[in-house]
Coordinates of N, CA and C in Angstrom, one line a residue:
A1 N 0.9 -1.1 0.0 CA 0.0 -0.1 -0.1 C 0.8 1.2 0.1
A2 N 0.4 2.3 -0.5 CA 1.2 3.6 -0.8 C 0.4 4.7 -0.6
A3 N 0.9 5.8 0.3 CA 0.1 7.0 0.6 C 1.1 8.2 0.1
V4 N 0.1 9.3 -0.5 CA 0.6 10.4 -1.1 C 0.2 11.5 -0.4
R5 N 0.7 12.6 -0.4 CA 0.2 13.9 0.4 C -0.7 14.6 -0.8
A6 N -1.5 15.7 -0.5 CA -2.3 16.5 -1.4 C -1.6 17.0 -2.8
D7 N 0.0 17.2 -2.5 CA 0.7 17.7 -3.4 C 1.4 16.5 -4.4
L8 N 0.9 15.3 -4.0 CA 1.4 14.0 -4.6 C 2.6 13.6 -4.3
A9 N 3.4 14.0 -3.2 CA 4.7 13.7 -2.9 C 4.4 12.4 -1.8
P10 N 5.2 11.4 -2.0 CA 5.2 10.4 -0.9 C 5.0 10.9 0.6
D11 N 3.9 10.2 1.3 CA 3.6 10.6 2.7 C 4.6 9.7 3.5
T12 N 5.6 10.4 3.9 CA 6.8 9.9 4.7 C 6.3 9.6 6.1
G13 N 5.3 9.9 6.6 CA 4.7 9.3 8.0 C 3.9 8.2 7.9
F14 N 3.7 7.5 6.6 CA 3.1 6.1 6.4 C 4.2 5.2 5.8
G15 N 4.8 4.4 6.8 CA 5.7 3.3 6.4 C 7.0 3.8 6.1
G16 N 7.4 5.3 6.5 CA 8.5 5.8 6.6 C 9.0 6.4 5.2
D17 N 8.6 5.9 4.1 CA 8.8 6.3 2.8 C 7.8 6.4 1.9
G18 N 6.4 6.3 2.5 CA 5.1 6.3 1.9 C 4.7 5.1 1.2
R19 N 5.3 4.1 1.5 CA 4.8 2.6 1.0 C 5.1 1.7 2.2
V20 N 4.1 0.6 2.2 CA 4.2 -0.4 3.1 C 4.2 -1.8 2.4
D21 N 4.9 -2.6 2.6 CA 4.8 -4.1 1.8 C 4.5 -5.0 3.0
Q22 N 3.5 -5.7 3.0 CA 3.0 -6.5 4.2 C 2.7 -8.1 3.6
D23 N 3.4 -8.8 4.1 CA 2.8 -10.1 4.0 C 1.7 -10.6 4.7
V24 N 0.9 -11.3 4.0 CA -0.5 -11.9 4.6 C -0.4 -13.1 5.0
A25 N -0.1 -13.9 3.9 CA -0.1 -15.4 3.9 C 1.2 -15.9 3.7
F26 N 2.2 -15.2 3.6 CA 3.5 -15.5 3.4 C 4.0 -16.3 2.3
L27 N 2.9 -16.4 1.2 CA 3.2 -16.9 -0.1 C 3.2 -15.8 -1.1
R28 N 1.8 -15.8 -1.8 CA 1.7 -14.7 -2.8 C 0.5 -13.9 -2.2
D29 N 0.8 -12.7 -2.5 CA -0.4 -11.7 -1.9 C -0.6 -10.7 -3.1
A30 N -1.8 -10.2 -3.3 CA -2.1 -9.0 -4.1 C -3.2 -8.1 -3.7
A31 N -3.0 -7.2 -3.5 CA -4.1 -6.2 -3.0 C -5.1 -5.5 -4.1
R32 N -6.1 -5.4 -3.8 CA -7.3 -5.1 -4.7 C -8.1 -3.9 -4.5
D33 N -8.2 -3.8 -3.2 CA -9.2 -2.6 -2.8 C -8.7 -1.9 -1.3
V34 N -8.9 -0.7 -1.0 CA -8.5 -0.1 0.1 C -9.7 0.8 0.7
V35 N -10.0 0.6 2.1 CA -10.9 1.5 2.5 C -10.3 2.3 3.8
A36 N -10.4 3.5 3.7 CA -9.9 4.6 4.6 C -10.8 4.8 5.6
F37 N -10.5 5.0 6.9 CA -11.3 5.1 8.1 C -10.8 6.7 8.6
A38 N -12.0 7.2 9.1 CA -11.6 8.6 9.9 C -10.4 8.9 10.7
D39 N -10.1 7.6 11.3 CA -9.0 7.8 12.2 C -7.5 7.6 11.6
G40 N -7.4 7.4 10.3 CA -6.4 7.3 9.2 C -5.9 6.0 9.2
S41 N -6.5 5.0 9.8 CA -6.5 3.6 9.5 C -7.0 3.2 8.2
V42 N -6.4 2.2 7.7 CA -7.0 1.8 6.4 C -7.1 0.3 6.5
I43 N -8.2 -0.2 5.7 CA -8.3 -1.7 5.5 C -7.7 -2.1 4.0
V44 N -7.0 -3.0 3.9 CA -6.6 -3.3 2.7 C -7.2 -4.9 2.3
V45 N -7.6 -5.2 1.2 CA -8.3 -6.2 0.9 C -7.7 -6.9 -0.3
G46 N -7.6 -8.1 -0.7 CA -7.1 -8.8 -2.0 C -7.3 -10.2 -1.8
E47 N -6.2 -10.6 -2.4 CA -5.8 -12.3 -2.6 C -4.6 -12.6 -2.1
S48 N -4.7 -13.9 -1.3 CA -3.4 -14.5 -0.8 C -3.4 -15.9 -1.0
E49 N -2.4 -16.3 -1.3 CA -2.1 -17.8 -1.5 C -1.9 -18.6 -0.2
V50 N -2.7 -19.4 0.2 CA -2.4 -20.0 1.7 C -2.3 -21.7 1.7
N51 N -1.5 -22.1 2.5 CA -1.0 -23.5 2.5 C -1.7 -24.1 3.7
L52 N -2.8 -24.9 3.5 CA -3.6 -25.6 4.3 C -3.4 -27.1 4.2
G53 N -2.7 -27.9 5.2 CA -2.6 -29.3 5.0 C -1.7 -29.6 3.9
Q54 N -0.8 -28.7 3.6 CA 0.2 -28.9 2.3 C -0.6 -28.9 1.1
V55 N -1.6 -28.4 1.0 CA -2.2 -28.0 -0.1 C -2.6 -26.5 -0.2
R56 N -2.2 -25.8 -1.3 CA -2.4 -24.4 -1.7 C -3.7 -24.0 -2.1
Y57 N -4.4 -23.0 -1.5 CA -5.7 -22.5 -1.8 C -5.5 -21.0 -2.0
A58 N -6.5 -20.4 -2.7 CA -6.6 -18.9 -2.9 C -7.7 -18.5 -1.5
A59 N -7.2 -17.5 -0.8 CA -7.9 -17.0 0.3 C -8.3 -15.7 0.1
A60 N -9.1 -15.0 0.6 CA -9.3 -13.4 0.4 C -8.6 -12.9 1.8
G61 N -7.6 -12.1 1.5 CA -6.7 -11.6 2.5 C -7.4 -10.3 3.0
V62 N -7.3 -10.0 4.2 CA -7.6 -8.9 4.8 C -6.6 -8.2 5.9
V63 N -6.3 -7.0 5.8 CA -5.3 -6.7 6.9 C -5.7 -5.1 7.3
R64 N -5.4 -4.5 8.5 CA -5.6 -3.3 8.8 C -4.4 -2.7 9.1
L65 N -4.1 -1.5 8.5 CA -2.9 -0.9 8.8 C -3.2 0.6 9.4
L66 N -2.3 0.8 10.6 CA -2.5 1.9 11.5 C -2.2 3.3 10.5
P67 N -2.6 4.4 11.1 CA -2.1 5.6 10.4 C -0.8 5.8 9.8
D68 N 0.3 5.2 10.6 CA 1.6 5.3 10.4 C 2.1 4.1 9.3
G69 N 1.2 3.2 9.1 CA 1.4 2.2 7.9 C 1.8 1.0 8.7
A70 N 1.9 0.7 10.1 CA 2.3 -0.4 10.8 C 1.0 -1.4 10.9
L71 N 1.2 -2.7 10.9 CA 0.2 -3.7 10.9 C -0.6 -3.7 12.1
D72 N -1.7 -3.5 12.4 CA -2.6 -3.5 13.4 C -2.8 -4.9 13.9
T73 N -2.0 -5.3 15.0 CA -1.9 -6.8 15.4 C -3.1 -7.1 16.4
G74 N -4.0 -6.0 16.6 CA -5.3 -6.4 17.2 C -6.3 -6.8 16.5
F75 N -6.2 -6.7 15.0 CA -7.4 -7.0 14.2 C -7.2 -8.3 13.9
G76 N -8.6 -9.0 13.7 CA -8.6 -10.4 13.5 C -9.2 -11.2 14.6
A77 N -10.4 -11.6 14.6 CA -10.8 -12.4 15.5 C -11.5 -13.8 15.0
G78 N -11.5 -14.8 15.6 CA -12.1 -16.0 15.0 C -10.9 -16.9 14.4
S79 N -11.3 -18.2 14.5 CA -10.5 -19.1 13.8 C -11.3 -20.3 13.3
G80 N -10.8 -21.3 12.5 CA -11.5 -22.1 11.8 C -11.3 -22.0 10.2
E81 N -12.3 -22.7 9.5 CA -12.3 -22.7 7.9 C -12.9 -21.6 7.3
T82 N -13.8 -20.8 8.2 CA -14.2 -19.7 7.3 C -13.1 -18.5 7.6
V83 N -12.8 -18.3 8.7 CA -12.1 -17.1 9.1 C -10.7 -17.6 9.8
V84 N -9.6 -17.3 9.1 CA -8.3 -17.9 9.7 C -7.6 -16.4 10.3
A85 N -7.5 -16.2 11.3 CA -6.8 -15.0 11.9 C -5.6 -15.1 12.5
N86 N -4.6 -14.3 12.3 CA -3.3 -14.6 12.8 C -2.4 -13.3 12.8
N87 N -2.2 -12.8 14.2 CA -1.6 -11.4 14.3 C -1.8 -10.2 13.4
G88 N -3.1 -10.1 13.3 CA -3.5 -9.0 12.6 C -3.8 -9.2 10.8
R89 N -3.8 -10.4 10.8 CA -3.9 -10.9 9.4 C -5.1 -11.6 9.2
V90 N -6.2 -11.5 8.5 CA -7.2 -12.2 8.4 C -7.6 -12.9 7.0
L91 N -7.6 -14.1 7.0 CA -7.8 -14.8 5.8 C -9.2 -15.5 5.5
L92 N -9.9 -15.2 4.7 CA -11.3 -15.5 4.4 C -11.4 -16.8 3.5
L93 N -12.2 -17.9 3.8 CA -12.7 -18.8 3.2 C -14.1 -19.1 3.3
P94 N -15.0 -18.2 2.5 CA -16.6 -18.1 2.7 C -17.2 -19.3 2.9
G95 N -16.7 -20.4 2.0 CA -17.4 -21.6 2.0 C -16.5 -22.9 2.7
G96 N -15.6 -22.4 3.5 CA -14.9 -23.5 4.1 C -13.8 -23.8 3.3
R97 N -13.2 -24.8 3.5 CA -11.8 -25.5 2.6 C -12.3 -25.8 1.2
P98 N -11.6 -25.4 0.3 CA -12.1 -26.0 -1.2 C -11.7 -27.5 -1.3
A99 N -12.6 -27.9 -2.3 CA -12.3 -29.0 -2.6 C -11.2 -29.6 -3.4
E100 N -10.4 -28.5 -3.8 CA -9.2 -29.0 -4.5 C -8.1 -27.7 -4.6
A101 N -6.9 -28.0 -5.0 CA -5.9 -27.0 -4.8 C -6.3 -25.9 -5.7
N102 N -5.6 -24.8 -5.4 CA -5.9 -23.5 -6.2 C -7.3 -23.0 -6.4
A103 N -8.3 -23.6 -5.9 CA -9.6 -22.9 -5.7 C -9.5 -22.1 -4.5
G104 N -10.7 -21.5 -4.3 CA -10.9 -20.5 -3.0 C -11.5 -19.4 -3.2
A105 N -11.2 -18.4 -2.5 CA -11.7 -17.0 -2.5 C -10.6 -16.0 -2.9
R106 N -11.3 -15.0 -3.6 CA -10.5 -13.9 -4.2 C -11.5 -12.6 -3.7
A107 N -10.7 -11.8 -3.2 CA -11.7 -10.4 -2.8 C -11.0 -9.2 -3.8
F108 N -12.2 -8.7 -4.2 CA -12.0 -7.5 -5.1 C -12.3 -6.2 -4.6
A109 N -13.3 -6.1 -3.5 CA -13.9 -5.0 -3.1 C -14.1 -4.9 -1.5
A110 N -14.1 -3.8 -0.9 CA -14.5 -3.5 0.3 C -14.9 -2.3 0.7
I111 N -16.0 -2.2 1.6 CA -16.7 -0.7 1.9 C -16.8 -0.6 3.3
E112 N -16.8 0.3 4.1 CA -17.0 0.5 5.4 C -18.4 0.3 5.7
L113 N -18.6 -0.2 6.9 CA -20.1 -0.4 7.5 C -20.2 0.6 8.8
A114 N -21.5 0.6 9.2 CA -21.7 1.2 10.3 C -21.0 0.5 11.5
G115 N -20.5 1.4 12.3 CA -19.7 0.8 13.7 C -18.2 0.6 13.4
G116 N -17.8 0.9 12.2 CA -16.3 0.8 12.0 C -16.0 -0.7 11.5
G117 N -17.2 -1.4 11.1 CA -16.9 -2.7 10.3 C -16.8 -2.5 9.0
V118 N -16.6 -3.6 8.2 CA -16.3 -3.6 6.8 C -16.9 -4.7 6.1
A119 N -17.4 -4.7 4.8 CA -17.9 -5.7 4.0 C -16.9 -6.0 2.8
V120 N -16.6 -7.1 2.7 CA -15.4 -7.7 1.9 C -16.3 -8.4 0.7
G121 N -16.0 -8.1 -0.4 CA -16.8 -9.0 -1.6 C -15.7 -9.2 -2.6
G122 N -16.3 -10.5 -3.3 CA -15.3 -11.1 -4.4 C -15.9 -12.4 -4.9
G123 N -15.2 -13.3 -5.2 CA -15.6 -14.6 -6.0 C -15.0 -15.8 -5.1
W124 N -16.1 -16.8 -4.9 CA -15.7 -18.0 -4.4 C -15.7 -19.3 -5.3
D125 N -14.7 -20.2 -5.2 CA -14.6 -21.2 -6.2 C -14.5 -22.4 -5.1
A126 N -15.4 -23.3 -5.0 CA -15.3 -24.4 -4.2 C -14.4 -25.4 -4.7
G127 N -14.3 -25.5 -6.0 CA -13.5 -26.7 -6.7 C -14.5 -27.8 -7.1
G128 N -13.8 -28.7 -7.6 CA -14.6 -30.0 -7.8 C -15.7 -30.0 -9.0
G129 N -15.5 -28.9 -10.0 CA -16.3 -28.8 -11.0 C -17.6 -28.0 -10.8
T130 N -17.7 -27.5 -9.4 CA -18.8 -26.6 -9.2 C -18.8 -25.1 -9.9
D131 N -20.0 -24.6 -10.0 CA -20.1 -23.4 -10.5 C -19.6 -22.5 -9.1
G132 N -18.9 -21.2 -9.5 CA -18.5 -20.4 -8.7 C -19.6 -19.5 -8.2
Q133 N -19.5 -18.8 -6.9 CA -20.5 -18.1 -6.4 C -19.6 -16.7 -5.9
L134 N -20.5 -15.5 -5.9 CA -20.0 -14.2 -5.4 C -20.3 -14.4 -4.0
F135 N -19.4 -13.6 -3.2 CA -19.5 -13.6 -1.6 C -19.4 -12.2 -1.4
V136 N -20.0 -11.8 0.0 CA -19.9 -10.5 0.7 C -19.9 -11.0 2.1
V137 N -18.7 -10.6 2.8 CA -18.4 -11.0 4.2 C -18.4 -9.7 5.1
G138 N -19.2 -9.7 6.0 CA -19.3 -8.8 7.0 C -18.5 -8.9 8.1
L139 N -17.5 -8.1 8.4 CA -16.4 -8.3 9.4 C -16.8 -7.1 10.7
T140 N -16.5 -7.4 11.5 CA -16.6 -6.2 12.7 C -15.4 -5.4 12.8
A141 N -15.5 -4.2 13.6 CA -14.3 -3.4 13.7 C -13.2 -4.4 14.3
A142 N -13.3 -5.3 15.0 CA -12.2 -6.0 15.4 C -11.8 -7.2 14.4
G143 N -12.4 -7.1 13.6 CA -12.0 -8.3 12.4 C -12.7 -9.8 12.5
G144 N -13.6 -9.8 13.3 CA -14.3 -11.0 13.5 C -15.6 -11.0 12.5
L145 N -16.4 -12.1 12.3 CA -17.5 -12.2 11.5 C -18.7 -11.3 12.2
Q146 N -19.3 -10.6 11.2 CA -20.5 -9.7 11.9 C -21.7 -10.5 12.3
P147 N -22.2 -10.4 13.3 CA -23.2 -11.2 13.7 C -24.4 -10.4 13.3
G148 N -25.4 -11.4 12.7 CA -26.7 -10.6 12.1 C -26.6 -10.4 10.7
F149 N -25.4 -10.6 10.0 CA -25.3 -10.4 8.6 C -25.3 -11.6 7.8
G150 N -26.0 -12.1 7.0 CA -26.1 -13.2 6.2 C -26.2 -14.4 7.0
D151 N -25.3 -15.6 6.7 CA -25.2 -16.7 7.5 C -24.0 -16.6 8.4
N152 N -24.2 -16.2 9.6 CA -23.1 -16.0 10.6 C -21.8 -15.2 9.9
G153 N -22.2 -13.9 9.2 CA -21.5 -13.0 8.7 C -21.0 -13.2 7.2
V154 N -21.6 -14.3 6.6 CA -21.1 -14.7 5.2 C -22.5 -14.6 4.3
V155 N -22.3 -14.1 3.0 CA -23.3 -14.3 2.0 C -22.7 -14.9 0.9
L156 N -23.1 -15.9 0.6 CA -22.8 -16.8 -0.7 C -24.0 -16.7 -1.7
L157 N -23.8 -16.2 -2.9 CA -24.9 -16.2 -3.9 C -24.6 -16.8 -5.3
S158 N -25.5 -17.7 -5.8 CA -25.4 -17.9 -7.1 C -26.3 -17.1 -7.9
L159 N -26.2 -16.7 -9.2 CA -27.0 -15.9 -9.8 C -27.7 -16.5 -10.8
P160 N -28.9 -16.4 -11.2 CA -29.6 -17.2 -12.3 C -29.0 -16.5 -13.6
G161 N -28.7 -17.7 -14.6 CA -28.2 -17.3 -15.8 C -26.7 -16.9 -15.8
L162 N -26.2 -16.8 -14.7 CA -24.7 -16.3 -14.8 C -23.9 -17.3 -14.1
F163 N -22.6 -17.5 -14.6 CA -21.6 -18.6 -14.3 C -20.7 -17.9 -13.6
D164 N -20.0 -18.4 -12.5 CA -19.1 -17.8 -11.7 C -19.0 -16.1 -11.5
P165 N -20.0 -15.8 -10.9 CA -20.1 -14.3 -10.7 C -19.1 -13.9 -9.6
I166 N -18.7 -12.6 -9.8 CA -17.9 -12.0 -8.7 C -18.2 -10.6 -8.4
A167 N -18.2 -10.3 -7.2 CA -18.5 -9.1 -6.7 C -17.3 -8.1 -6.7
E168 N -17.3 -7.1 -7.7 CA -16.1 -6.5 -7.9 C -16.1 -4.8 -7.5
S169 N -17.5 -4.4 -6.9 CA -17.4 -3.0 -6.3 C -18.6 -3.1 -5.0
L170 N -18.6 -2.3 -4.3 CA -19.5 -2.3 -3.2 C -19.8 -1.0 -2.8
G171 N -21.1 -0.7 -2.5 CA -21.6 0.8 -2.1 C -22.6 0.6 -0.9
V172 N -22.8 1.4 -0.1 CA -23.8 1.2 1.0 C -24.5 2.5 0.9
Q173 N -26.1 2.3 0.7 CA -27.1 3.5 0.8 C -27.4 3.8 2.2
S174 N -28.2 4.9 2.4 CA -28.3 5.6 3.5 C -29.0 4.5 4.7
D175 N -29.6 3.8 4.2 CA -30.6 2.7 5.1 C -29.8 1.6 5.3
G176 N -28.3 1.5 4.9 CA -27.6 0.3 5.2 C -27.5 -0.5 4.2
S177 N -28.6 -0.6 3.1 CA -28.5 -1.7 2.2 C -27.1 -1.4 1.4
I178 N -26.8 -2.7 1.1 CA -25.4 -2.8 0.3 C -25.6 -3.2 -1.0
I179 N -25.1 -2.3 -1.9 CA -25.1 -2.4 -3.4 C -23.7 -3.2 -3.8
V180 N -24.1 -4.3 -4.5 CA -22.9 -5.1 -5.2 C -23.1 -5.1 -6.6
A181 N -21.9 -4.8 -7.2 CA -21.7 -4.8 -8.7 C -20.6 -5.6 -9.2
G182 N -20.7 -6.3 -10.1 CA -19.6 -7.2 -10.7 C -19.9 -7.7 -12.1
S183 N -19.4 -9.0 -12.2 CA -19.6 -9.5 -13.5 C -19.8 -11.1 -13.5
G184 N -20.4 -11.6 -14.5 CA -20.4 -13.1 -14.5 C -20.5 -13.6 -16.2
D185 N -20.4 -14.9 -16.2 CA -20.4 -15.5 -17.8 C -21.8 -16.0 -17.9
A186 N -22.5 -15.4 -19.1 CA -23.8 -15.9 -19.4 C -23.4 -16.8 -20.8
A187 N -24.7 -17.8 -21.1 CA -24.5 -18.4 -22.4 C -24.2 -17.6 -23.5
A188 N -24.5 -16.4 -23.8 CA -24.5 -15.5 -24.7 C -23.3 -14.7 -24.6
G189 N -22.5 -14.8 -23.5 CA -21.3 -14.0 -23.3 C -21.1 -13.2 -21.9
P190 N -20.4 -12.5 -21.5 CA -20.1 -11.9 -20.6 C -21.2 -10.9 -20.1
Q191 N -21.6 -10.8 -18.9 CA -22.5 -9.8 -18.3 C -22.2 -9.0 -17.2
A192 N -22.4 -7.8 -17.1 CA -22.3 -7.1 -15.8 C -23.8 -7.1 -15.0
F193 N -23.6 -7.1 -13.7 CA -24.6 -7.2 -12.8 C -24.6 -6.2 -11.7
V194 N -25.9 -5.7 -11.2 CA -26.0 -5.0 -9.9 C -26.9 -5.7 -9.1
L195 N -26.8 -5.8 -8.0 CA -27.8 -6.3 -7.0 C -27.8 -5.5 -5.5
R196 N -28.8 -5.9 -4.8 CA -28.9 -5.0 -3.5 C -29.2 -6.0 -2.3
L197 N -28.3 -5.9 -1.2 CA -28.5 -6.7 -0.1 C -29.2 -5.8 0.9
T198 N -29.9 -6.5 1.8 CA -30.6 -5.7 3.0 C -29.5 -5.6 3.8
P199 N -29.5 -4.6 4.8 CA -28.6 -4.6 6.0 C -28.1 -5.8 6.5
G200 N -29.0 -6.7 6.8 CA -28.8 -8.0 7.3 C -28.4 -9.1 6.4
G201 N -27.9 -8.5 5.0 CA -27.2 -9.6 4.1 C -28.3 -10.6 3.3
A202 N -29.8 -10.1 3.2 CA -30.6 -10.9 2.3 C -30.6 -10.0 1.0
L203 N -30.6 -11.0 -0.1 CA -31.0 -10.4 -1.4 C -32.5 -9.7 -1.3
D204 N -32.3 -8.5 -1.8 CA -33.4 -7.5 -1.8 C -34.3 -7.8 -2.9
G205 N -35.4 -8.5 -3.0 CA -36.2 -8.9 -4.0 C -37.1 -7.6 -4.8
T206 N -37.1 -6.4 -4.0 CA -37.6 -5.2 -4.5 C -36.9 -4.6 -5.6
F207 N -35.7 -4.9 -5.7 CA -34.6 -4.3 -6.5 C -34.4 -4.9 -7.6
G208 N -34.7 -4.2 -8.9 CA -34.6 -4.9 -10.2 C -35.5 -6.1 -10.3
T209 N -35.0 -7.1 -11.1 CA -35.9 -8.3 -11.1 C -35.5 -9.4 -10.1
A210 N -36.3 -9.5 -9.0 CA -36.2 -10.5 -8.0 C -34.7 -10.1 -7.3
G211 N -34.3 -8.7 -7.3 CA -33.2 -8.4 -6.3 C -32.0 -8.2 -7.6
L212 N -31.9 -8.4 -8.9 CA -31.0 -8.5 -9.7 C -31.2 -7.7 -10.9
V213 N -30.1 -6.8 -11.3 CA -30.3 -6.2 -12.6 C -28.9 -6.8 -13.3
T214 N -29.1 -7.3 -14.6 CA -27.9 -7.5 -15.4 C -28.1 -6.8 -16.8
L215 N -26.9 -6.7 -17.3 CA -26.6 -5.8 -18.7 C -25.6 -6.7 -19.6
A216 N -26.0 -7.0 -20.6 CA -25.2 -7.6 -21.6 C -24.1 -6.4 -22.3
S217 N -23.2 -7.1 -22.8 CA -22.0 -6.2 -23.6 C -22.8 -5.7 -24.8
P218 N -22.7 -4.4 -25.1 CA -23.0 -4.3 -26.6 C -22.1 -4.7 -27.6
D219 N -21.0 -5.2 -27.4 CA -20.1 -5.9 -28.3 C -20.3 -7.4 -28.3
P220 N -20.8 -8.0 -29.2 CA -21.1 -9.4 -29.3 C -19.9 -10.3 -29.2
N221 N -18.6 -9.7 -29.7 CA -17.5 -10.3 -29.6 C -16.6 -10.2 -28.4
A222 N -17.4 -9.3 -27.3 CA -16.5 -9.0 -25.9 C -16.2 -10.3 -25.2
T223 N -15.0 -10.3 -24.7 CA -14.7 -11.4 -23.6 C -14.7 -10.9 -22.2
D224 N -15.1 -9.8 -22.1 CA -14.9 -9.3 -20.6 C -15.9 -8.0 -20.5
F225 N -16.6 -7.9 -19.8 CA -17.9 -7.1 -19.5 C -18.2 -6.8 -18.0
S226 N -17.9 -5.5 -17.5 CA -18.1 -5.7 -16.0 C -18.4 -4.2 -15.5
F227 N -18.9 -4.3 -14.2 CA -19.0 -3.0 -13.5 C -17.9 -3.2 -12.5
R228 N -16.9 -2.4 -12.6 CA -15.7 -2.5 -11.7 C -15.8 -1.5 -10.7
T229 N -16.5 -0.5 -10.6 CA -16.6 0.5 -9.7 C -18.0 1.0 -9.8
L230 N -18.5 1.6 -8.7 CA -19.9 2.2 -8.7 C -19.8 3.3 -7.5
A231 N -20.8 4.3 -7.6 CA -20.9 5.4 -6.8 C -22.3 5.4 -6.3
I232 N -22.6 5.7 -5.1 CA -24.0 6.1 -4.3 C -24.1 7.7 -4.3
L233 N -25.1 8.2 -4.9 CA -25.3 9.6 -4.8 C -26.2 9.8 -3.6
A234 N -26.3 11.3 -3.4 CA -27.0 11.8 -2.1 C -28.4 11.2 -1.9
D235 N -29.1 10.8 -3.2 CA -30.2 10.5 -3.3 C -30.5 8.9 -3.2
D236 N -29.4 8.2 -2.9 CA -29.2 6.9 -3.0 C -29.3 6.2 -4.4
A237 N -29.2 7.2 -5.5 CA -29.1 6.6 -6.9 C -27.8 5.9 -6.9
I238 N -27.7 5.1 -8.0 CA -26.5 4.4 -8.1 C -25.9 4.7 -9.6
V239 N -24.6 5.1 -9.7 CA -23.8 5.2 -10.7 C -22.9 4.3 -11.0

């Protein structure tokens, strides 16, 4: 993670030279999104390669950095096959341990929730030839699973007509509803989607068609089409 001042010069108060390199799973890590909090701390999410029982899986990695760029070792609560927490590093496997190597979870988006928590979104592949699902995981400010959100903090969704959907962007409306945007593969080609979750993590059937809006690429030859970012306007409209 890197920080710059308003004049675009490196912020030397962050990591000493404006940059922090942080191992999460000690194998391979990639950052995908950052959430900045009012106290100057940041949450960084992405993909980490983790070795469980001598088998390598992909896990959604989450860390919190203090305002000076140091790892917040107090972040991360819980253990097991959904949340693996170790000294400030949180690894998420929303569906438990995958059925085969190289499957697992990859996080692409995060957004702050009320109370200092964070929602993390991405794609889940259980392996074994099964269709992938999108996931949204709610974490408390302490880094544990959010009570009252989804199934013990985890939402896993398959979307009708879309294979291997991925949550690539998140937003929160004024009532706490979570907007999820991303992409999936349809029989006719790639499609972008938007859906809405209630504050408790249930699919909101009043949004779009049964909670879902999809859009096909205008290019019939497209191999990639996605909503990779979104914005929530003052009147809760979505851009």
